PDB file of C-alpha atoms and ligand atoms in Angstrom:
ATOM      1  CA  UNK A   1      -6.008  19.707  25.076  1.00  0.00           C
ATOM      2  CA  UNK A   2      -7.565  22.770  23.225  1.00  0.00           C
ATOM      3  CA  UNK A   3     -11.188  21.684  21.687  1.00  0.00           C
ATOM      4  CA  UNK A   4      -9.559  22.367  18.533  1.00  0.00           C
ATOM      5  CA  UNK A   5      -6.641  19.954  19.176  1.00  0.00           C
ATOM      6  CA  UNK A   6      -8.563  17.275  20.236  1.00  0.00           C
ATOM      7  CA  UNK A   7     -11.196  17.579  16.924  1.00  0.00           C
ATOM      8  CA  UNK A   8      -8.000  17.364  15.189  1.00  0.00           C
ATOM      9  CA  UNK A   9      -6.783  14.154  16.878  1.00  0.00           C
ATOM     10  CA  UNK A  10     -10.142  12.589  16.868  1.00  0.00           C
ATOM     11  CA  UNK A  11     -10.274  13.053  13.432  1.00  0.00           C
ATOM     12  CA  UNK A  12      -7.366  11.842  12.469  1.00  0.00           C
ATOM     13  CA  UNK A  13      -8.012   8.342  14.621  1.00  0.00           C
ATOM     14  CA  UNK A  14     -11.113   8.052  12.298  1.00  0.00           C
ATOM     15  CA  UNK A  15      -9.359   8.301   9.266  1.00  0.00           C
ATOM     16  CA  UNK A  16      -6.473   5.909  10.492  1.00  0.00           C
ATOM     17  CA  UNK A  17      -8.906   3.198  12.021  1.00  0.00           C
ATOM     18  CA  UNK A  18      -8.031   0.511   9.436  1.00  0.00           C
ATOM     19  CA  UNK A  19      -6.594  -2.062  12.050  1.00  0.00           C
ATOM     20  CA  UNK A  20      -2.804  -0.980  12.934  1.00  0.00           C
ATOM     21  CA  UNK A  21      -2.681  -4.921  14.255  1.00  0.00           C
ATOM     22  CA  UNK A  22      -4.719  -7.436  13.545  1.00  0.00           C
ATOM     23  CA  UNK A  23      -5.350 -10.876  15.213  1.00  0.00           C
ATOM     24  CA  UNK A  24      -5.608 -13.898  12.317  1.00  0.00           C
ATOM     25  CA  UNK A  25      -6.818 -17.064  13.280  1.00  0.00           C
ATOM     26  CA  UNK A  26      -3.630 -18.517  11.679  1.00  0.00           C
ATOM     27  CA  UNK A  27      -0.717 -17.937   9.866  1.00  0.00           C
ATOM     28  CA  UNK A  28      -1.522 -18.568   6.166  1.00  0.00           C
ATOM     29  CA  UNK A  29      -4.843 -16.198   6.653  1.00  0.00           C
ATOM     30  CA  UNK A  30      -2.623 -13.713   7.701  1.00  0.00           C
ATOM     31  CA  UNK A  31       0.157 -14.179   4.612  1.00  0.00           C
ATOM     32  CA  UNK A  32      -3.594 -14.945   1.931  1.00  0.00           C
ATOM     33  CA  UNK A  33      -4.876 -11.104   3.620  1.00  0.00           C
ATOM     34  CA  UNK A  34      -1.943  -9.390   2.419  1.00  0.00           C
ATOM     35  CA  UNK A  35      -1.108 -11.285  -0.591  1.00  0.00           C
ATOM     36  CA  UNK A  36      -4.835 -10.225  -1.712  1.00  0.00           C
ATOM     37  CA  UNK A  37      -5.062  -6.688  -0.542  1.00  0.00           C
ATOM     38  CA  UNK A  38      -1.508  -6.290  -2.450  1.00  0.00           C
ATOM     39  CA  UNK A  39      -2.750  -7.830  -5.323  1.00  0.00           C
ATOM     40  CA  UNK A  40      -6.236  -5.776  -5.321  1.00  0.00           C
ATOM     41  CA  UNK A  41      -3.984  -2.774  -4.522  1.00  0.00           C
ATOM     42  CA  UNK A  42      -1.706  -3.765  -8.035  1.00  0.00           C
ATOM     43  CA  UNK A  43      -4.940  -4.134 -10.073  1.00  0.00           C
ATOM     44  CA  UNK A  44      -5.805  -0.740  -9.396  1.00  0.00           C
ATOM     45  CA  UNK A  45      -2.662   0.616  -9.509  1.00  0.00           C
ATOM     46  CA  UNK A  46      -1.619  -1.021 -12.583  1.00  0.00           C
ATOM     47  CA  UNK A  47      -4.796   0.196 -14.797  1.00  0.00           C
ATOM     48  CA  UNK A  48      -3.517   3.683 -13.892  1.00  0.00           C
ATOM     49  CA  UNK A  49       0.322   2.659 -14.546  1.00  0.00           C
ATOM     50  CA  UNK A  50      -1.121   1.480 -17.989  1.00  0.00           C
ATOM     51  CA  UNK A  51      -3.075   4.638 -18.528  1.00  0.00           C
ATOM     52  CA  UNK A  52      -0.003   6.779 -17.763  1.00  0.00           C
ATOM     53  CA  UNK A  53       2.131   4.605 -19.687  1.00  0.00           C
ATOM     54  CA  UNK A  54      -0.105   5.410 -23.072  1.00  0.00           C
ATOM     55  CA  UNK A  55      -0.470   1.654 -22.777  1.00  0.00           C
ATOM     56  CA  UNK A  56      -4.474   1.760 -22.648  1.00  0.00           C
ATOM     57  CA  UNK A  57      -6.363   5.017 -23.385  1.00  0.00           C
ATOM     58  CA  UNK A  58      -6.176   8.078 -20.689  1.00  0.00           C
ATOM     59  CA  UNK A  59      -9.982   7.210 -19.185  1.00  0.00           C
ATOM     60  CA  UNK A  60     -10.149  10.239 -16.108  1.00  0.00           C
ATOM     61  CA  UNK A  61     -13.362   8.732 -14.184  1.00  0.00           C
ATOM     62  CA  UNK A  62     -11.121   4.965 -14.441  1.00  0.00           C
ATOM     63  CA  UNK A  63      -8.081   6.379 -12.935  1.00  0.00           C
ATOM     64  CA  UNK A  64      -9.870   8.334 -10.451  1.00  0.00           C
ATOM     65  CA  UNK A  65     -11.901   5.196  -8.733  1.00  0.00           C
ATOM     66  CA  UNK A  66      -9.068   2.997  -9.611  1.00  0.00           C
ATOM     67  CA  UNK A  67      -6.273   5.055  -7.694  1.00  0.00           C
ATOM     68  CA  UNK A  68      -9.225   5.932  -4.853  1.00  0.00           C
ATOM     69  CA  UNK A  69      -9.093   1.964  -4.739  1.00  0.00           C
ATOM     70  CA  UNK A  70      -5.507   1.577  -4.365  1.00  0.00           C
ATOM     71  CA  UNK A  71      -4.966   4.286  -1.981  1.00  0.00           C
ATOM     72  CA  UNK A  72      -7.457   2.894   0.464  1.00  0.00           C
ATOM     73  CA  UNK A  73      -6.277  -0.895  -0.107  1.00  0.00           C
ATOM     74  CA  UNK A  74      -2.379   0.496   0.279  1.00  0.00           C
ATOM     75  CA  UNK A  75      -3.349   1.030   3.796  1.00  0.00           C
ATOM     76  CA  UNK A  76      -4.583  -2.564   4.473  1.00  0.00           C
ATOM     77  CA  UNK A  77      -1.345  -5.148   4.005  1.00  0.00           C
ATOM     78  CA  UNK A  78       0.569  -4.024   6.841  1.00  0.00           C
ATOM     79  CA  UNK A  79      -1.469  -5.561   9.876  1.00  0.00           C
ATOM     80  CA  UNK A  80      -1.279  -8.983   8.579  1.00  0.00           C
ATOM     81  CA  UNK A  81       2.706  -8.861   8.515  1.00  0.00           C
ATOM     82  CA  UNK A  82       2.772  -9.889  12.297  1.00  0.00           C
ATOM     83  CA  UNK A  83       4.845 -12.336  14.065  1.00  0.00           C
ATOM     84  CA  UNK A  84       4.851 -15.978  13.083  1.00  0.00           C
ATOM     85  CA  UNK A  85       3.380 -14.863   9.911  1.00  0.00           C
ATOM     86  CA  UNK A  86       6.767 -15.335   7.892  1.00  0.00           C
ATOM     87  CA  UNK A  87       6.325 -19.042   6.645  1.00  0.00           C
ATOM     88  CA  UNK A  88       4.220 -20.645   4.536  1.00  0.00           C
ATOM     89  CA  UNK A  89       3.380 -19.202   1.022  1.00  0.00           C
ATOM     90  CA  UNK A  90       5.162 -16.145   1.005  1.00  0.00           C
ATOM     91  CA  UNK A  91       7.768 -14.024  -0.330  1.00  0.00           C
ATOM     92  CA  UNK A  92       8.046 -12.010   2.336  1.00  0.00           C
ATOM     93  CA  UNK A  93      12.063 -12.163   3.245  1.00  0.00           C
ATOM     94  CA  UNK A  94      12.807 -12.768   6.845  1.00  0.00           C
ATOM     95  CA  UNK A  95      14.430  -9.375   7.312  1.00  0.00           C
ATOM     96  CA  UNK A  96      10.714  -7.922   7.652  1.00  0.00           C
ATOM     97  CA  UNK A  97      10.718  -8.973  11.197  1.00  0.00           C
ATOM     98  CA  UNK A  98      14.172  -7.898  11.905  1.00  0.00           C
ATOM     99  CA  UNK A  99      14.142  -4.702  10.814  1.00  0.00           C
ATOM    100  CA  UNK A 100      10.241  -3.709  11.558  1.00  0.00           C
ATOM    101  CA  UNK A 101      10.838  -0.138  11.657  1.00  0.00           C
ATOM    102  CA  UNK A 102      12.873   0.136   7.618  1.00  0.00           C
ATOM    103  CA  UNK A 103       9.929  -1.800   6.513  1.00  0.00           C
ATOM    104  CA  UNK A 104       7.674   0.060   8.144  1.00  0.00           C
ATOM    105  CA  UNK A 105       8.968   3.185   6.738  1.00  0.00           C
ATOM    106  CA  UNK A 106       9.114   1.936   3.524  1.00  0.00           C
ATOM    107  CA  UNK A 107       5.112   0.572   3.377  1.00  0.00           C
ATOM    108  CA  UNK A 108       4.271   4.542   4.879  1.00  0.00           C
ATOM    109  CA  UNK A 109       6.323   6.025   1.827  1.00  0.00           C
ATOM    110  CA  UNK A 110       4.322   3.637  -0.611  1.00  0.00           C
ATOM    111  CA  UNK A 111       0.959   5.061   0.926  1.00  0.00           C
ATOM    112  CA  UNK A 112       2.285   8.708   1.297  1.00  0.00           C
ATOM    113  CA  UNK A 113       3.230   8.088  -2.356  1.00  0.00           C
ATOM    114  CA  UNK A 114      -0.040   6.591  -3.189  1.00  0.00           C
ATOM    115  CA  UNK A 115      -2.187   9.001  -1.486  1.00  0.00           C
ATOM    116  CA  UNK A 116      -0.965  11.665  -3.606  1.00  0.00           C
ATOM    117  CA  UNK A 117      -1.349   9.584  -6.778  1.00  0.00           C
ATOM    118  CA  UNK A 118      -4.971   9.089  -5.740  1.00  0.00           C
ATOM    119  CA  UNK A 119      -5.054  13.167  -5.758  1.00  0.00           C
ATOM    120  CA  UNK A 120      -3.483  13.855  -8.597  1.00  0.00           C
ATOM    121  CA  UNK A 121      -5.986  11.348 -10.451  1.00  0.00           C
ATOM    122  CA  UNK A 122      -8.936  13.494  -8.909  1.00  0.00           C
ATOM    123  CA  UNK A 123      -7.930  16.205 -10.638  1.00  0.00           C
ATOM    124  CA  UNK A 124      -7.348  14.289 -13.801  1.00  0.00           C
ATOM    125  CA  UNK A 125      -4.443  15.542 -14.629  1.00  0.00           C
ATOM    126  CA  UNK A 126      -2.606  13.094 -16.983  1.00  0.00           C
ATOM    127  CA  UNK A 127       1.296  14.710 -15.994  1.00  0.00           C
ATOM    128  CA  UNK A 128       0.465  14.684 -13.207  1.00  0.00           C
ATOM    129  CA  UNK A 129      -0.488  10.927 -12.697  1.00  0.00           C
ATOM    130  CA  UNK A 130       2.454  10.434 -14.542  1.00  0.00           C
ATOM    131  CA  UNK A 131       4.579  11.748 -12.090  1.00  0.00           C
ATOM    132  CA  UNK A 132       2.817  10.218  -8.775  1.00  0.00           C
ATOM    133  CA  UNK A 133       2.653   7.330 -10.769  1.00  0.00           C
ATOM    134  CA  UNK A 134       6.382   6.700 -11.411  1.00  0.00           C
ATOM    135  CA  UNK A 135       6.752   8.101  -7.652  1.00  0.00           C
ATOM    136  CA  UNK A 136       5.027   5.298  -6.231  1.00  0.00           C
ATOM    137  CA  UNK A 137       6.375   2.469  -8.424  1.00  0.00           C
ATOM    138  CA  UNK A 138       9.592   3.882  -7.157  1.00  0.00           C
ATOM    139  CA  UNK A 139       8.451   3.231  -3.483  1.00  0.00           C
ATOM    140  CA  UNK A 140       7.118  -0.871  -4.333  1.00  0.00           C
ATOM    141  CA  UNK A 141      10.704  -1.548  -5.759  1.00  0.00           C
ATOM    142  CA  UNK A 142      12.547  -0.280  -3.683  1.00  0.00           C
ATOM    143  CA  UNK A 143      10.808  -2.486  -0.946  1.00  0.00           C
ATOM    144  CA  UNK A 144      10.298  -5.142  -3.139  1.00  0.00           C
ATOM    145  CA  UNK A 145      14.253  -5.126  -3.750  1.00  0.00           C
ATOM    146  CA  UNK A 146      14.806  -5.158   0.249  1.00  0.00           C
ATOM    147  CA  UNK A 147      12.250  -7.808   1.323  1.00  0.00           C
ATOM    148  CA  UNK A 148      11.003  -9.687  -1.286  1.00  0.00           C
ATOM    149  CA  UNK A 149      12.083 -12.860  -1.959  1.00  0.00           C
ATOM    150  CA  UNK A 150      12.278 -12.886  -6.457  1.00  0.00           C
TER     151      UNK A 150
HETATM  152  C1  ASC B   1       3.580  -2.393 -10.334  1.00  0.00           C
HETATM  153  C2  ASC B   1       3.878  -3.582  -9.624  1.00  0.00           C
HETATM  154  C3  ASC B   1       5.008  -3.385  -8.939  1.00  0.00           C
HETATM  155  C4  ASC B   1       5.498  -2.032  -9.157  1.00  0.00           C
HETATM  156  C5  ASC B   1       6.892  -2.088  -9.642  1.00  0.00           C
HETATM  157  C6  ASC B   1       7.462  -0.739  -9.909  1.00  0.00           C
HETATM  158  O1  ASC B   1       2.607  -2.194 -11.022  1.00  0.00           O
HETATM  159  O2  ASC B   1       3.201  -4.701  -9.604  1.00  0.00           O
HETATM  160  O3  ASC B   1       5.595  -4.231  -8.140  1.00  0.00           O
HETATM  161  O4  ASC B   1       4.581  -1.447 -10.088  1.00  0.00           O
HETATM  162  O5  ASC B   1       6.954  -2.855 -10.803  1.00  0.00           O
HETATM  163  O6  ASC B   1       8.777  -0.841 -10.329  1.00  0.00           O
END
């Protein structure tokens, strides 16, 4: 690998180093780690869904930290959906574990979707939270509709 290739790759392991799989010591810690890094994630996410909404007033430093928050949390869910985690507490539909790979494209598009919402709010740009706003709500319903039991 070319030096530069390899700075690139290393890099990029850094910056994806939240744990891809995750051992829990049971079950239910597993489904109470995803339950609260979704609902951390929606806290943040929904203070800038209000903002962009006109519901609360357009704050630019709020948005900012709040969508850096969500972006980073949006990563975090997804190792604590392994197997044998799909009882207990949860509303997590049984067709997570049987197709692995739709859901798994689905939680990427939520943080692809929040990622840019987290750069849009950097610039403070009010349209243009809108937009990645109503972009990512897009991507939690439509996996919310899939595999979540309502
Ligand atoms: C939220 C939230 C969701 C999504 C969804 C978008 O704030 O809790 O599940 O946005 O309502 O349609």
């Amino acid at each position: 690998m070319k030096s530069t290739t390899l700075l690139v790759f290393a890099a990029s392991v850094v910056a994806f180093s939240v744990p891809a799989s995750a051992q829990f010591a049971k079950p239910e810690d597993a489904v109470k780690y995803r339950k609260s890094a979704l609902f951390v994630m929606q806290q943040n996410f929904g203070r800038v869904g209000a903002m962009a909404a006109g519901k609360t007033p357009f704050d630019a430093k709020v948005a900012a930290e709040s969508a850096a928050v969500a972006d980073f949390m949006a990563k975090l869910p997804w190792a604590a959906f392994g197997e044998g985690s799909d009882k207990g507490e949860t509303r997590a539909k049984a067709e997570i574990w049987k197709e692995p790979a739709k859901f798994k494209e689905y939680a990427d598009k939520m943080q692809l979707e929040m990622s840019k919402l987290s750069a849009a709010a950097k610039t403070g740009n009010l349209d243009s939270i809108k937009t990645a706003v109503s972009a990512t709500a897009g991507t939690c319903k439509t996996c919310h509709d899939a595999y979540r039991k309502d």
